[in-house]
Amino acid sequence: MNLILIGFMGSGKSTLARSLSSLFHFHLVEMDELVYQKTKTSNMHEVFALGGEKLLREMELCIAQEYAGKTNQVISTGGGIVLDPTPLNIFKQAGARIIFLNAPFDLVAKRLEHDRSRPLFTHLAQAKKIYEDRLPLYLQAADEIINIENQSPYELALIIQVRSL
Ligand code: S3P
């Protein structure tokens, strides 16, 4: 069984993935880190400089193909994984559970206020437009939705564990 976390930048996928991996004793897979390994880069600005957003999306598809057949993983995806339905469909066909972290835009904007690591979150108005465009894609792809308010990652992990009983 694989748990796939989807959601906008700053929704807390990576932190929750760490809590889930210790709670479920699952391998932790951080897609952005795998993209860096595969492209021999060390951050997302370098990935974009090398091949633009197109390279990122190609790498995400490769990673889905490579990891969908493995089991007992919690996979933290990049926020744009929903732009092409193929990667998540590959995971779904292999029986994965797709969990959408539904965080309000104001919350992610606050969290990323001083964070310059994301090429697609540099201007607030542009980021808000991306958020609004993607919301229906996350909702459509999700098997379940977790509304993010001010719960700790551990509390969120417990909610997911209880729902899987
Ligand atoms: C992106 C989200 C980022 C990273 C890249 C693009 C996006 O991952 O993949 O900067 O398109 O939403 P996080 O969601 O982990 O920030």
PDB file of C-alpha atoms and ligand atoms in Angstrom:
ATOM      1  CA  MET A   1       0.000   0.000   0.000  1.00  0.00           C
ATOM      2  CA  ASN A   2       1.250   3.490  -0.873  1.00  0.00           C
ATOM      3  CA  LEU A   3       0.051   6.804   0.525  1.00  0.00           C
ATOM      4  CA  ILE A   4       0.415   9.681  -1.915  1.00  0.00           C
ATOM      5  CA  LEU A   5       0.200  13.213  -0.544  1.00  0.00           C
ATOM      6  CA  ILE A   6      -0.922  15.910  -2.947  1.00  0.00           C
ATOM      7  CA  GLY A   7      -1.612  19.598  -2.406  1.00  0.00           C
ATOM      8  CA  PHE A   8      -0.420  23.094  -3.080  1.00  0.00           C
ATOM      9  CA  MET A   9       3.063  24.375  -2.210  1.00  0.00           C
ATOM     10  CA  GLY A  10       3.220  25.059   1.521  1.00  0.00           C
ATOM     11  CA  SER A  11       0.311  22.770   2.415  1.00  0.00           C
ATOM     12  CA  GLY A  12       2.643  20.646   4.567  1.00  0.00           C
ATOM     13  CA  LYS A  13       3.074  17.502   2.446  1.00  0.00           C
ATOM     14  CA  SER A  14       6.734  16.915   3.354  1.00  0.00           C
ATOM     15  CA  THR A  15       6.278  17.382   7.093  1.00  0.00           C
ATOM     16  CA  LEU A  16       3.197  15.181   7.191  1.00  0.00           C
ATOM     17  CA  ALA A  17       4.970  12.564   5.055  1.00  0.00           C
ATOM     18  CA  ARG A  18       7.701  12.307   7.702  1.00  0.00           C
ATOM     19  CA  SER A  19       5.123  11.772  10.485  1.00  0.00           C
ATOM     20  CA  LEU A  20       3.226   9.225   8.394  1.00  0.00           C
ATOM     21  CA  SER A  21       6.349   7.294   7.524  1.00  0.00           C
ATOM     22  CA  SER A  22       7.212   6.824  11.190  1.00  0.00           C
ATOM     23  CA  LEU A  23       3.621   6.034  12.199  1.00  0.00           C
ATOM     24  CA  PHE A  24       3.049   3.501   9.416  1.00  0.00           C
ATOM     25  CA  HIS A  25       6.696   2.321   9.243  1.00  0.00           C
ATOM     26  CA  PHE A  26       6.659   3.183   5.542  1.00  0.00           C
ATOM     27  CA  HIS A  27       9.536   4.366   3.352  1.00  0.00           C
ATOM     28  CA  LEU A  28       9.605   8.104   2.886  1.00  0.00           C
ATOM     29  CA  VAL A  29       9.760   9.241  -0.741  1.00  0.00           C
ATOM     30  CA  GLU A  30      10.223  12.938  -1.434  1.00  0.00           C
ATOM     31  CA  MET A  31       9.602  13.518  -5.135  1.00  0.00           C
ATOM     32  CA  ASP A  32      11.413  16.863  -5.369  1.00  0.00           C
ATOM     33  CA  GLU A  33      14.537  15.244  -3.857  1.00  0.00           C
ATOM     34  CA  LEU A  34      14.382  12.483  -6.480  1.00  0.00           C
ATOM     35  CA  VAL A  35      14.080  15.133  -9.199  1.00  0.00           C
ATOM     36  CA  TYR A  36      17.301  16.731  -7.885  1.00  0.00           C
ATOM     37  CA  GLN A  37      19.057  13.361  -7.879  1.00  0.00           C
ATOM     38  CA  LYS A  38      17.942  12.507 -11.404  1.00  0.00           C
ATOM     39  CA  THR A  39      18.847  15.913 -12.857  1.00  0.00           C
ATOM     40  CA  LYS A  40      22.018  16.286 -10.761  1.00  0.00           C
ATOM     41  CA  THR A  41      20.772  19.573  -9.356  1.00  0.00           C
ATOM     42  CA  SER A  42      20.377  20.741  -5.796  1.00  0.00           C
ATOM     43  CA  ASN A  43      17.317  22.965  -5.866  1.00  0.00           C
ATOM     44  CA  MET A  44      14.244  23.781  -7.947  1.00  0.00           C
ATOM     45  CA  HIS A  45      15.719  26.953  -9.451  1.00  0.00           C
ATOM     46  CA  GLU A  46      18.513  24.830 -10.944  1.00  0.00           C
ATOM     47  CA  VAL A  47      15.973  22.348 -12.342  1.00  0.00           C
ATOM     48  CA  PHE A  48      14.069  25.201 -14.005  1.00  0.00           C
ATOM     49  CA  ALA A  49      17.318  26.741 -15.324  1.00  0.00           C
ATOM     50  CA  LEU A  50      18.283  23.377 -16.818  1.00  0.00           C
ATOM     51  CA  GLY A  51      15.046  22.437 -18.542  1.00  0.00           C
ATOM     52  CA  GLY A  52      12.212  24.633 -17.355  1.00  0.00           C
ATOM     53  CA  GLU A  53       8.994  23.361 -15.832  1.00  0.00           C
ATOM     54  CA  LYS A  54       8.826  20.801 -18.660  1.00  0.00           C
ATOM     55  CA  LEU A  55      11.854  18.958 -17.264  1.00  0.00           C
ATOM     56  CA  LEU A  56      10.284  18.864 -13.796  1.00  0.00           C
ATOM     57  CA  ARG A  57       7.061  17.365 -15.161  1.00  0.00           C
ATOM     58  CA  GLU A  58       8.980  14.751 -17.196  1.00  0.00           C
ATOM     59  CA  MET A  59      10.929  13.756 -14.105  1.00  0.00           C
ATOM     60  CA  GLU A  60       7.743  13.488 -12.033  1.00  0.00           C
ATOM     61  CA  LEU A  61       6.301  11.102 -14.611  1.00  0.00           C
ATOM     62  CA  CYS A  62       9.492   8.989 -14.602  1.00  0.00           C
ATOM     63  CA  ILE A  63       9.405   8.819 -10.805  1.00  0.00           C
ATOM     64  CA  ALA A  64       5.743   7.734 -10.798  1.00  0.00           C
ATOM     65  CA  GLN A  65       6.605   4.945 -13.248  1.00  0.00           C
ATOM     66  CA  GLU A  66       9.557   3.877 -11.133  1.00  0.00           C
ATOM     67  CA  TYR A  67       7.899   3.979  -7.685  1.00  0.00           C
ATOM     68  CA  ALA A  68       4.287   2.889  -8.347  1.00  0.00           C
ATOM     69  CA  GLY A  69       5.261  -0.778  -8.303  1.00  0.00           C
ATOM     70  CA  LYS A  70       6.990  -0.604  -4.906  1.00  0.00           C
ATOM     71  CA  THR A  71       5.028  -0.879  -1.671  1.00  0.00           C
ATOM     72  CA  ASN A  72       4.796   0.578   1.835  1.00  0.00           C
ATOM     73  CA  GLN A  73       5.787   4.058   0.820  1.00  0.00           C
ATOM     74  CA  VAL A  74       4.555   7.479   1.744  1.00  0.00           C
ATOM     75  CA  ILE A  75       5.181   9.747  -1.206  1.00  0.00           C
ATOM     76  CA  SER A  76       5.273  13.503  -0.903  1.00  0.00           C
ATOM     77  CA  THR A  77       4.615  14.894  -4.381  1.00  0.00           C
ATOM     78  CA  GLY A  78       5.407  18.318  -5.819  1.00  0.00           C
ATOM     79  CA  GLY A  79       2.418  20.662  -5.918  1.00  0.00           C
ATOM     80  CA  GLY A  80       2.170  20.448  -9.712  1.00  0.00           C
ATOM     81  CA  ILE A  81       1.795  16.668  -9.926  1.00  0.00           C
ATOM     82  CA  VAL A  82      -1.891  17.097 -10.836  1.00  0.00           C
ATOM     83  CA  LEU A  83      -1.207  19.106 -14.012  1.00  0.00           C
ATOM     84  CA  ASP A  84      -0.923  15.923 -16.032  1.00  0.00           C
ATOM     85  CA  PRO A  85      -3.301  13.182 -14.777  1.00  0.00           C
ATOM     86  CA  THR A  86      -0.914  10.401 -15.872  1.00  0.00           C
ATOM     87  CA  PRO A  87       1.474  10.226 -12.867  1.00  0.00           C
ATOM     88  CA  LEU A  88      -1.336   9.983 -10.297  1.00  0.00           C
ATOM     89  CA  ASN A  89      -3.251   7.534 -12.479  1.00  0.00           C
ATOM     90  CA  ILE A  90      -0.180   5.300 -12.530  1.00  0.00           C
ATOM     91  CA  PHE A  91      -0.112   5.319  -8.718  1.00  0.00           C
ATOM     92  CA  LYS A  92      -3.888   4.785  -8.516  1.00  0.00           C
ATOM     93  CA  GLN A  93      -3.813   1.819 -10.849  1.00  0.00           C
ATOM     94  CA  ALA A  94      -1.245   0.253  -8.544  1.00  0.00           C
ATOM     95  CA  GLY A  95      -3.684   0.673  -5.611  1.00  0.00           C
ATOM     96  CA  ALA A  96      -2.330   3.822  -3.956  1.00  0.00           C
ATOM     97  CA  ARG A  97      -4.410   6.051  -1.704  1.00  0.00           C
ATOM     98  CA  ILE A  98      -4.293   9.683  -2.857  1.00  0.00           C
ATOM     99  CA  ILE A  99      -4.673  12.172  -0.006  1.00  0.00           C
ATOM    100  CA  PHE A 100      -5.220  15.867  -0.703  1.00  0.00           C
ATOM    101  CA  LEU A 101      -4.020  18.347   1.909  1.00  0.00           C
ATOM    102  CA  ASN A 102      -6.521  21.128   1.439  1.00  0.00           C
ATOM    103  CA  ALA A 103      -4.896  24.240   2.910  1.00  0.00           C
ATOM    104  CA  PRO A 104      -6.415  27.703   2.440  1.00  0.00           C
ATOM    105  CA  PHE A 105      -4.400  30.061   0.223  1.00  0.00           C
ATOM    106  CA  ASP A 106      -3.860  32.539   3.076  1.00  0.00           C
ATOM    107  CA  LEU A 107      -2.210  29.824   5.146  1.00  0.00           C
ATOM    108  CA  VAL A 108       0.217  28.699   2.425  1.00  0.00           C
ATOM    109  CA  ALA A 109       0.982  32.325   1.554  1.00  0.00           C
ATOM    110  CA  LYS A 110       1.863  33.031   5.186  1.00  0.00           C
ATOM    111  CA  ARG A 111       4.030  29.922   5.426  1.00  0.00           C
ATOM    112  CA  LEU A 112       5.944  30.768   2.242  1.00  0.00           C
ATOM    113  CA  GLU A 113       6.173  34.509   2.853  1.00  0.00           C
ATOM    114  CA  HIS A 114       9.976  34.481   3.293  1.00  0.00           C
ATOM    115  CA  ASP A 115      10.698  31.325   1.300  1.00  0.00           C
ATOM    116  CA  ARG A 116      12.345  31.943  -2.083  1.00  0.00           C
ATOM    117  CA  SER A 117      12.958  28.294  -2.990  1.00  0.00           C
ATOM    118  CA  ARG A 118       9.987  27.829  -5.340  1.00  0.00           C
ATOM    119  CA  PRO A 119      10.102  29.264  -8.897  1.00  0.00           C
ATOM    120  CA  LEU A 120       6.286  29.147  -9.154  1.00  0.00           C
ATOM    121  CA  PHE A 121       5.713  30.987  -5.883  1.00  0.00           C
ATOM    122  CA  THR A 122       7.451  34.303  -6.376  1.00  0.00           C
ATOM    123  CA  HIS A 123       4.543  36.725  -6.858  1.00  0.00           C
ATOM    124  CA  LEU A 124       1.540  36.468  -4.593  1.00  0.00           C
ATOM    125  CA  ALA A 125      -1.088  37.253  -7.259  1.00  0.00           C
ATOM    126  CA  GLN A 126       0.430  34.740  -9.689  1.00  0.00           C
ATOM    127  CA  ALA A 127       0.596  32.084  -6.969  1.00  0.00           C
ATOM    128  CA  LYS A 128      -3.038  32.714  -6.071  1.00  0.00           C
ATOM    129  CA  LYS A 129      -4.060  32.237  -9.712  1.00  0.00           C
ATOM    130  CA  ILE A 130      -2.147  28.925  -9.854  1.00  0.00           C
ATOM    131  CA  TYR A 131      -3.818  27.877  -6.584  1.00  0.00           C
ATOM    132  CA  GLU A 132      -7.299  28.616  -7.943  1.00  0.00           C
ATOM    133  CA  ASP A 133      -6.598  26.857 -11.241  1.00  0.00           C
ATOM    134  CA  ARG A 134      -5.327  23.758  -9.481  1.00  0.00           C
ATOM    135  CA  LEU A 135      -7.932  23.382  -6.750  1.00  0.00           C
ATOM    136  CA  PRO A 136     -10.398  21.447  -8.960  1.00  0.00           C
ATOM    137  CA  LEU A 137      -7.560  19.190 -10.139  1.00  0.00           C
ATOM    138  CA  TYR A 138      -6.620  18.243  -6.572  1.00  0.00           C
ATOM    139  CA  LEU A 139     -10.268  17.609  -5.705  1.00  0.00           C
ATOM    140  CA  GLN A 140     -10.728  15.447  -8.759  1.00  0.00           C
ATOM    141  CA  ALA A 141      -7.585  13.390  -8.142  1.00  0.00           C
ATOM    142  CA  ALA A 142      -8.127  12.831  -4.416  1.00  0.00           C
ATOM    143  CA  ASP A 143      -9.444   9.667  -2.804  1.00  0.00           C
ATOM    144  CA  GLU A 144      -9.695  11.637   0.395  1.00  0.00           C
ATOM    145  CA  ILE A 145      -9.370  15.196   1.592  1.00  0.00           C
ATOM    146  CA  ILE A 146      -7.789  16.501   4.765  1.00  0.00           C
ATOM    147  CA  ASN A 147      -8.722  20.092   5.574  1.00  0.00           C
ATOM    148  CA  ILE A 148      -5.641  21.780   6.977  1.00  0.00           C
ATOM    149  CA  GLU A 149      -6.234  24.252   9.784  1.00  0.00           C
ATOM    150  CA  ASN A 150      -3.858  24.344  12.711  1.00  0.00           C
ATOM    151  CA  GLN A 151      -3.432  20.646  13.493  1.00  0.00           C
ATOM    152  CA  SER A 152       0.085  19.355  14.098  1.00  0.00           C
ATOM    153  CA  PRO A 153       1.596  16.931  11.545  1.00  0.00           C
ATOM    154  CA  TYR A 154       1.274  14.170  14.149  1.00  0.00           C
ATOM    155  CA  GLU A 155      -2.448  14.879  14.626  1.00  0.00           C
ATOM    156  CA  LEU A 156      -2.938  14.826  10.862  1.00  0.00           C
ATOM    157  CA  ALA A 157      -1.054  11.545  10.612  1.00  0.00           C
ATOM    158  CA  LEU A 158      -3.299  10.038  13.300  1.00  0.00           C
ATOM    159  CA  ILE A 159      -6.425  11.163  11.400  1.00  0.00           C
ATOM    160  CA  ILE A 160      -5.114   9.372   8.310  1.00  0.00           C
ATOM    161  CA  GLN A 161      -4.271   6.276  10.359  1.00  0.00           C
ATOM    162  CA  VAL A 162      -7.759   6.162  11.937  1.00  0.00           C
ATOM    163  CA  ARG A 163      -9.402   6.564   8.530  1.00  0.00           C
ATOM    164  CA  SER A 164      -7.493   3.566   7.251  1.00  0.00           C
ATOM    165  CA  LEU A 165      -8.768   1.221   9.976  1.00  0.00           C
TER     166      LEU A 165
HETATM  167  C1  S3P B   1       5.774  23.011  -7.567  1.00  0.00           C
HETATM  168  C2  S3P B   1       5.840  22.610  -6.255  1.00  0.00           C
HETATM  169  C3  S3P B   1       7.112  22.322  -5.591  1.00  0.00           C
HETATM  170  C4  S3P B   1       8.163  21.883  -6.607  1.00  0.00           C
HETATM  171  C5  S3P B   1       8.282  22.913  -7.694  1.00  0.00           C
HETATM  172  C6  S3P B   1       6.956  23.152  -8.430  1.00  0.00           C
HETATM  173  C7  S3P B   1       4.448  23.319  -8.141  1.00  0.00           C
HETATM  174  O1  S3P B   1       6.951  21.289  -4.628  1.00  0.00           O
HETATM  175  O2  S3P B   1       7.831  20.640  -7.170  1.00  0.00           O
HETATM  176  O3  S3P B   1       8.761  24.119  -7.126  1.00  0.00           O
HETATM  177  O4  S3P B   1       4.308  23.369  -9.377  1.00  0.00           O
HETATM  178  O5  S3P B   1       3.475  23.484  -7.353  1.00  0.00           O
HETATM  179  P1  S3P B   1       6.209  21.535  -3.208  1.00  0.00           P
HETATM  180  O6  S3P B   1       4.742  21.397  -3.458  1.00  0.00           O
HETATM  181  O7  S3P B   1       6.742  20.454  -2.346  1.00  0.00           O
HETATM  182  O8  S3P B   1       6.563  22.901  -2.746  1.00  0.00           O
END
